[in-house]
Amino acid sequence: DVVMTQTPPSLSVAIGQSVSISCKSSQSLVYSDGKTYLHWLLQSPGRSPKRLIYQVSNLGSGVPDRFSGTGSQKDFTLKISRVEAEDLGVYYCAQTTHFPLTFGSGTKLEIK
Amino acid sequence: EVQLVESGGGLVQPGRSLKLSCVASGFTFSNYGMNWIRQAPGKGLEWVAYISSGSSYIYYAETVKGRFTISRDNAKNTLYLQMTSLRSEDTALYYCARRYYDGFAYWGQGTLVTVSS
């Protein structure tokens, strides 16, 4: 199985600051079609997960452009510019290149 | 508006069975693969199973293979998860989520399954 390693496990950031979350996979996430199926989701407190970014860098519908994703092969990063209060929650990376599909263990973002 | 509404959760004894449902609306259900994903209390997300749009392709996590069965009824816009031989470690909030290669764009609100004697 592909192991997804997220760091850091938690972050505390002030409103307006920028933050980055890392996600590393144990195998390349490039599929045979050439695409990389690495995604980022946010689970706000008491809510269902919400997709933020799909296939490394594509912004989901309605997601503010303060969120951005980069990376390739086995190393990926989610960046949040100008953090807002509504950004608090747990961020997960997920790979859907290989079955079984797997998630990172999550990064909890708190607002100072 | 895309909606996914899960139901069927509850308290069940170890070794017993339970069947979850997920009713879809707001999109052409028969065109999309679907997933079950669960979250144990206070824990992270765990993918459980996937079924393709026409049920030709089905995949399971090793932790549920042989005990859980994913299925769908496209005429009823409904996804199912039949769970048998339930264990305490199956206690979780079970979500259905649409497709996977676009990052699980839509999720339901979840249905809670508690396995306890």
Short mmCIF file of C-alpha atoms in Angstrom, two decimals:
data_model
loop_
_atom_site.label_atom_id
_atom_site.label_comp_id
_atom_site.label_asym_id
_atom_site.label_seq_id
_atom_site.Cartn_x
_atom_site.Cartn_y
_atom_site.Cartn_z
CA ASP A 1 0.00 0.00 0.00
CA VAL A 2 1.08 3.59 -0.63
CA VAL A 3 1.94 5.30 2.65
CA MET A 4 1.23 9.02 2.77
CA THR A 5 3.33 10.93 5.29
CA GLN A 6 2.07 14.37 6.23
CA THR A 7 4.00 16.95 8.18
CA PRO A 8 3.67 18.71 10.46
CA PRO A 9 0.92 16.97 12.45
CA SER A 10 -0.26 20.33 13.74
CA LEU A 11 0.22 24.04 13.12
CA SER A 12 -0.72 27.20 14.96
CA VAL A 13 -0.81 30.28 12.79
CA ALA A 14 -1.98 33.86 13.08
CA ILE A 15 -4.57 35.32 10.77
CA GLY A 16 -2.91 36.70 7.66
CA GLN A 17 0.16 34.48 7.85
CA SER A 18 1.07 31.88 5.26
CA VAL A 19 1.57 28.20 5.96
CA SER A 20 2.73 25.10 4.10
CA ILE A 21 1.90 21.44 4.66
CA SER A 22 4.01 18.64 3.25
CA CYS A 23 2.83 15.28 1.97
CA LYS A 24 5.24 12.58 0.84
CA SER A 25 4.25 9.27 -0.69
CA SER A 26 6.09 5.95 -0.49
CA GLN A 27 5.68 5.45 -4.25
CA SER A 28 5.42 7.69 -7.28
CA LEU A 29 1.86 8.93 -7.78
CA VAL A 30 2.19 9.33 -11.55
CA TYR A 31 -0.40 7.12 -13.22
CA SER A 32 0.01 5.42 -16.59
CA ASP A 33 -2.01 8.22 -18.20
CA GLY A 34 0.68 10.69 -17.13
CA LYS A 35 -1.50 12.39 -14.52
CA THR A 36 -0.74 12.58 -10.82
CA TYR A 37 -3.65 11.77 -8.56
CA LEU A 38 -2.73 13.61 -5.40
CA HIS A 39 -5.42 15.66 -3.73
CA TRP A 40 -5.94 17.87 -0.68
CA LEU A 41 -9.02 17.99 1.52
CA LEU A 42 -10.06 20.04 4.54
CA GLN A 43 -12.25 18.76 7.32
CA SER A 44 -13.58 21.69 9.32
CA PRO A 45 -14.72 20.92 12.89
CA GLY A 46 -17.88 18.82 12.91
CA ARG A 47 -18.11 18.79 9.12
CA SER A 48 -17.60 16.32 6.30
CA PRO A 49 -14.33 16.59 4.40
CA LYS A 50 -14.26 19.10 1.58
CA ARG A 51 -12.06 18.83 -1.49
CA LEU A 52 -9.69 21.77 -1.91
CA ILE A 53 -7.27 20.75 -4.62
CA TYR A 54 -7.24 17.82 -7.03
CA GLN A 55 -4.48 16.34 -9.16
CA VAL A 56 -1.72 18.28 -7.38
CA SER A 57 -2.59 21.82 -8.35
CA ASN A 58 -6.16 22.18 -9.60
CA LEU A 59 -8.35 24.33 -7.39
CA GLY A 60 -11.72 22.82 -6.54
CA SER A 61 -14.88 24.69 -7.37
CA GLY A 62 -15.48 27.58 -4.99
CA VAL A 63 -12.12 27.22 -3.25
CA PRO A 64 -10.33 30.55 -2.70
CA ASP A 65 -7.11 31.09 -4.61
CA ARG A 66 -5.30 31.54 -1.30
CA PHE A 67 -4.92 27.76 -1.54
CA SER A 68 -2.35 26.33 -3.90
CA GLY A 69 -0.77 22.95 -4.48
CA THR A 70 2.57 21.99 -5.94
CA GLY A 71 4.74 18.94 -6.27
CA SER A 72 5.51 15.92 -8.35
CA GLN A 73 6.25 12.20 -8.16
CA LYS A 74 6.41 11.60 -4.40
CA ASP A 75 6.69 15.06 -2.84
CA PHE A 76 3.82 17.49 -2.55
CA THR A 77 2.96 20.72 -0.76
CA LEU A 78 -0.21 22.59 0.10
CA LYS A 79 0.26 26.30 0.69
CA ILE A 80 -2.26 28.59 2.30
CA SER A 81 -1.55 32.26 1.80
CA ARG A 82 -3.11 34.84 4.13
CA VAL A 83 -4.75 32.36 6.50
CA GLU A 84 -8.29 33.22 7.54
CA ALA A 85 -10.28 32.04 10.57
CA GLU A 86 -12.42 29.76 8.40
CA ASP A 87 -9.31 27.78 7.39
CA LEU A 88 -9.06 26.00 10.72
CA GLY A 89 -9.52 22.26 10.71
CA VAL A 90 -7.66 19.13 9.65
CA TYR A 91 -6.02 18.97 6.25
CA TYR A 92 -5.56 15.62 4.53
CA CYS A 93 -3.68 14.62 1.44
CA ALA A 94 -5.01 11.64 -0.48
CA GLN A 95 -3.63 9.54 -3.30
CA THR A 96 -5.94 7.88 -5.82
CA THR A 97 -3.32 6.61 -8.24
CA HIS A 98 -3.02 3.18 -6.65
CA PHE A 99 -5.58 0.93 -4.99
CA PRO A 100 -6.05 0.77 -2.07
CA LEU A 101 -6.63 4.50 -1.98
CA THR A 102 -4.88 6.06 0.97
CA PHE A 103 -4.90 9.25 3.02
CA GLY A 104 -2.29 11.06 5.02
CA SER A 105 -2.74 11.15 8.77
CA GLY A 106 -3.79 14.79 8.72
CA THR A 107 -2.45 18.18 9.75
CA LYS A 108 -4.47 20.11 12.31
CA LEU A 109 -4.44 23.85 11.69
CA GLU A 110 -5.25 26.07 14.64
CA ILE A 111 -5.61 29.82 14.62
CA LYS A 112 -3.59 31.77 17.18
CA GLU B 1 -27.04 20.81 -6.35
CA VAL B 2 -25.21 17.56 -5.72
CA GLN B 3 -26.41 15.78 -2.60
CA LEU B 4 -25.34 12.50 -1.01
CA VAL B 5 -27.39 11.30 1.95
CA GLU B 6 -26.25 8.28 3.94
CA SER B 7 -28.45 6.20 6.22
CA GLY B 8 -28.60 2.84 7.92
CA GLY B 9 -26.08 3.32 10.69
CA GLY B 10 -26.71 2.36 14.28
CA LEU B 11 -25.62 0.28 17.24
CA VAL B 12 -24.91 -3.36 16.37
CA GLN B 13 -23.35 -6.25 18.27
CA PRO B 14 -20.02 -7.75 17.20
CA GLY B 15 -20.47 -10.44 14.59
CA ARG B 16 -23.76 -9.04 13.32
CA SER B 17 -24.57 -7.36 10.02
CA LEU B 18 -25.69 -3.93 8.87
CA LYS B 19 -26.48 -2.38 5.48
CA LEU B 20 -25.76 1.25 4.71
CA SER B 21 -27.35 3.29 1.94
CA CYS B 22 -26.37 6.48 0.18
CA VAL B 23 -28.98 8.24 -1.93
CA ALA B 24 -27.59 10.55 -4.60
CA SER B 25 -29.26 13.52 -6.28
CA GLY B 26 -28.30 16.51 -8.38
CA PHE B 27 -26.20 14.57 -10.90
CA THR B 28 -26.45 11.57 -13.20
CA PHE B 29 -25.61 8.88 -10.67
CA SER B 30 -25.13 6.16 -13.27
CA ASN B 31 -22.20 8.06 -14.78
CA TYR B 32 -20.04 8.14 -11.66
CA GLY B 33 -18.01 5.71 -9.64
CA MET B 34 -18.66 5.89 -5.90
CA ASN B 35 -16.75 5.25 -2.70
CA TRP B 36 -17.29 4.45 0.94
CA ILE B 37 -14.84 6.13 3.28
CA ARG B 38 -14.91 5.87 7.05
CA GLN B 39 -13.57 7.77 10.03
CA ALA B 40 -13.20 6.16 13.43
CA PRO B 41 -13.92 8.49 16.38
CA GLY B 42 -11.13 11.03 16.69
CA LYS B 43 -9.14 9.41 13.87
CA GLY B 44 -8.29 10.09 10.26
CA LEU B 45 -9.92 9.03 7.01
CA GLU B 46 -9.82 5.45 5.77
CA TRP B 47 -10.99 4.47 2.30
CA VAL B 48 -13.20 1.37 2.44
CA ALA B 49 -14.46 0.47 -1.03
CA TYR B 50 -15.04 1.69 -4.59
CA ILE B 51 -17.52 0.69 -7.27
CA SER B 52 -17.42 1.89 -10.86
CA SER B 53 -20.40 3.46 -12.59
CA GLY B 54 -21.61 0.21 -14.10
CA SER B 55 -20.42 -2.02 -11.24
CA SER B 56 -17.76 -3.62 -13.43
CA TYR B 57 -14.88 -2.62 -11.17
CA ILE B 58 -14.99 -3.08 -7.42
CA TYR B 59 -12.13 -2.64 -4.95
CA TYR B 60 -11.89 -3.04 -1.19
CA ALA B 61 -9.51 -2.17 1.59
CA GLU B 62 -7.86 -5.26 3.02
CA THR B 63 -9.39 -4.51 6.42
CA VAL B 64 -12.91 -5.17 5.07
CA LYS B 65 -12.32 -7.56 2.17
CA GLY B 66 -14.47 -10.66 2.51
CA ARG B 67 -16.75 -9.03 5.09
CA PHE B 68 -18.12 -5.94 3.30
CA THR B 69 -19.86 -5.77 -0.08
CA ILE B 70 -20.33 -2.57 -2.05
CA SER B 71 -23.15 -2.40 -4.59
CA ARG B 72 -25.36 0.09 -6.34
CA ASP B 73 -28.77 0.43 -7.93
CA ASN B 74 -28.55 3.04 -10.69
CA ALA B 75 -32.31 3.01 -11.18
CA LYS B 76 -32.72 4.10 -7.57
CA ASN B 77 -29.67 6.42 -7.49
CA THR B 78 -28.50 4.51 -4.46
CA LEU B 79 -25.17 3.16 -3.27
CA TYR B 80 -25.00 0.40 -0.66
CA LEU B 81 -22.52 -1.12 1.75
CA GLN B 82 -23.43 -4.50 3.19
CA MET B 83 -21.35 -5.10 6.29
CA THR B 84 -21.12 -8.55 7.90
CA SER B 85 -19.08 -10.05 10.74
CA LEU B 86 -18.76 -6.60 12.25
CA ARG B 87 -15.95 -5.90 14.69
CA SER B 88 -15.38 -3.19 17.25
CA GLU B 89 -12.73 -1.70 14.96
CA ASP B 90 -15.42 -1.08 12.32
CA THR B 91 -16.95 1.57 14.59
CA ALA B 92 -16.81 4.77 12.55
CA LEU B 93 -18.65 7.48 10.71
CA TYR B 94 -19.22 6.12 7.21
CA TYR B 95 -19.24 8.58 4.31
CA CYS B 96 -20.10 8.03 0.69
CA ALA B 97 -18.07 10.13 -1.74
CA ARG B 98 -18.32 10.62 -5.47
CA ARG B 99 -15.60 9.35 -7.81
CA TYR B 100 -11.92 9.46 -6.82
CA TYR B 101 -9.70 10.70 -9.61
CA ASP B 102 -10.98 14.26 -9.06
CA GLY B 103 -10.22 14.08 -5.38
CA PHE B 104 -13.61 13.02 -3.95
CA ALA B 105 -15.39 16.20 -4.99
CA TYR B 106 -18.59 15.48 -3.07
CA TRP B 107 -19.26 13.84 0.29
CA GLY B 108 -22.32 13.00 2.29
CA GLN B 109 -22.82 13.95 5.92
CA GLY B 110 -22.01 10.43 7.11
CA THR B 111 -23.84 7.73 9.06
CA LEU B 112 -22.48 6.45 12.37
CA VAL B 113 -21.91 2.75 12.91
CA THR B 114 -21.17 1.60 16.46
CA VAL B 115 -20.16 -2.01 17.03
CA SER B 116 -20.48 -2.91 20.68
CA SER B 117 -22.03 -5.53 22.90
#
